[in-house]
PDB file of C-alpha atoms in Angstrom:
ATOM      1  CA  UNK A 270      28.294  -2.969  -0.499  1.00  0.00           C
ATOM      2  CA  UNK A 271      25.068  -4.901  -0.940  1.00  0.00           C
ATOM      3  CA  UNK A 272      26.683  -8.296  -0.532  1.00  0.00           C
ATOM      4  CA  UNK A 273      28.543  -7.506   2.686  1.00  0.00           C
ATOM      5  CA  UNK A 274      25.554  -7.366   4.961  1.00  0.00           C
ATOM      6  CA  UNK A 275      23.658 -10.383   3.702  1.00  0.00           C
ATOM      7  CA  UNK A 276      23.287 -11.915   7.127  1.00  0.00           C
ATOM      8  CA  UNK A 277      22.032  -8.919   9.037  1.00  0.00           C
ATOM      9  CA  UNK A 278      20.347  -6.654   6.538  1.00  0.00           C
ATOM     10  CA  UNK A 279      16.630  -5.965   6.420  1.00  0.00           C
ATOM     11  CA  UNK A 280      16.323  -9.022   4.202  1.00  0.00           C
ATOM     12  CA  UNK A 281      17.028 -11.281   7.159  1.00  0.00           C
ATOM     13  CA  UNK A 282      14.477 -10.375   9.790  1.00  0.00           C
ATOM     14  CA  UNK A 283      13.940 -12.253  13.006  1.00  0.00           C
ATOM     15  CA  UNK A 284      10.751 -13.874  14.214  1.00  0.00           C
ATOM     16  CA  UNK A 285       8.217 -11.705  16.029  1.00  0.00           C
ATOM     17  CA  UNK A 286       7.381 -11.746  19.748  1.00  0.00           C
ATOM     18  CA  UNK A 287       4.133 -13.459  18.845  1.00  0.00           C
ATOM     19  CA  UNK A 288       5.981 -16.196  16.967  1.00  0.00           C
ATOM     20  CA  UNK A 289       8.405 -16.591  19.865  1.00  0.00           C
ATOM     21  CA  UNK A 290       5.577 -17.175  22.321  1.00  0.00           C
ATOM     22  CA  UNK A 291       3.961 -19.586  19.863  1.00  0.00           C
ATOM     23  CA  UNK A 292       7.173 -21.613  19.739  1.00  0.00           C
ATOM     24  CA  UNK A 293       7.579 -21.410  23.530  1.00  0.00           C
ATOM     25  CA  UNK A 294       4.085 -22.806  23.997  1.00  0.00           C
ATOM     26  CA  UNK A 295       4.776 -25.654  21.603  1.00  0.00           C
ATOM     27  CA  UNK A 296       8.119 -26.427  23.242  1.00  0.00           C
ATOM     28  CA  UNK A 297       6.263 -26.837  26.540  1.00  0.00           C
ATOM     29  CA  UNK A 298       3.366 -28.803  25.075  1.00  0.00           C
ATOM     30  CA  UNK A 299       5.568 -31.172  23.101  1.00  0.00           C
ATOM     31  CA  UNK A 300       7.980 -31.755  25.974  1.00  0.00           C
ATOM     32  CA  UNK A 301      10.846 -30.749  23.707  1.00  0.00           C
ATOM     33  CA  UNK A 302      14.255 -30.168  25.208  1.00  0.00           C
ATOM     34  CA  UNK A 303      14.669 -26.404  24.840  1.00  0.00           C
ATOM     35  CA  UNK A 304      18.462 -26.420  24.723  1.00  0.00           C
ATOM     36  CA  UNK A 305      18.461 -29.274  22.244  1.00  0.00           C
ATOM     37  CA  UNK A 306      15.859 -27.577  20.103  1.00  0.00           C
ATOM     38  CA  UNK A 307      17.807 -24.303  20.033  1.00  0.00           C
ATOM     39  CA  UNK A 308      20.922 -26.236  19.068  1.00  0.00           C
ATOM     40  CA  UNK A 309      18.924 -27.947  16.322  1.00  0.00           C
ATOM     41  CA  UNK A 310      17.863 -24.520  15.050  1.00  0.00           C
ATOM     42  CA  UNK A 311      21.401 -23.186  15.315  1.00  0.00           C
ATOM     43  CA  UNK A 312      20.581 -20.262  17.612  1.00  0.00           C
ATOM     44  CA  UNK A 313      21.229 -19.445  21.278  1.00  0.00           C
ATOM     45  CA  UNK A 314      17.907 -17.734  21.720  1.00  0.00           C
ATOM     46  CA  UNK A 315      14.535 -17.920  19.962  1.00  0.00           C
ATOM     47  CA  UNK A 316      14.678 -14.144  19.493  1.00  0.00           C
ATOM     48  CA  UNK A 317      17.624 -14.698  17.147  1.00  0.00           C
ATOM     49  CA  UNK A 318      15.745 -17.119  14.922  1.00  0.00           C
ATOM     50  CA  UNK A 319      15.552 -15.857  11.323  1.00  0.00           C
ATOM     51  CA  UNK A 320      11.980 -15.424  10.116  1.00  0.00           C
ATOM     52  CA  UNK A 321      12.558 -17.932   7.307  1.00  0.00           C
ATOM     53  CA  UNK A 322      13.219 -20.653   9.892  1.00  0.00           C
ATOM     54  CA  UNK A 323       9.970 -20.089  11.756  1.00  0.00           C
ATOM     55  CA  UNK A 324       7.829 -22.447   9.694  1.00  0.00           C
ATOM     56  CA  UNK A 325      10.324 -25.355   9.773  1.00  0.00           C
ATOM     57  CA  UNK A 326      10.713 -24.857  13.532  1.00  0.00           C
ATOM     58  CA  UNK A 327       6.961 -24.870  13.977  1.00  0.00           C
ATOM     59  CA  UNK A 328       6.557 -28.017  11.887  1.00  0.00           C
ATOM     60  CA  UNK A 329       9.289 -29.807  13.842  1.00  0.00           C
ATOM     61  CA  UNK A 330       7.511 -29.011  17.109  1.00  0.00           C
ATOM     62  CA  UNK A 331       4.091 -30.012  15.787  1.00  0.00           C
ATOM     63  CA  UNK A 332       5.562 -33.344  14.669  1.00  0.00           C
ATOM     64  CA  UNK A 333       7.141 -33.851  18.080  1.00  0.00           C
ATOM     65  CA  UNK A 334       3.919 -32.953  19.873  1.00  0.00           C
ATOM     66  CA  UNK A 335       1.979 -35.389  17.703  1.00  0.00           C
ATOM     67  CA  UNK A 336       4.481 -38.152  18.407  1.00  0.00           C
ATOM     68  CA  UNK A 337       4.400 -37.403  22.138  1.00  0.00           C
ATOM     69  CA  UNK A 338       0.621 -37.621  22.352  1.00  0.00           C
ATOM     70  CA  UNK A 339       0.444 -41.209  21.066  1.00  0.00           C
TER      71      UNK A 339
END
């Protein structure tokens, strides 16, 4: 039924390769702890990050990068 596959239907797409590399770059630039960041996002791998979580993830890294550059 419609409700059964909420989590893995077309409605819940993952981030794109481009978005993954964008996050990877920011993780490096901000000096973020990758494992800690993945845990914070609740995924084992960036490829498993739901598209809806991309913007919050990006904003968290931008904030961290900004704080690190002070």
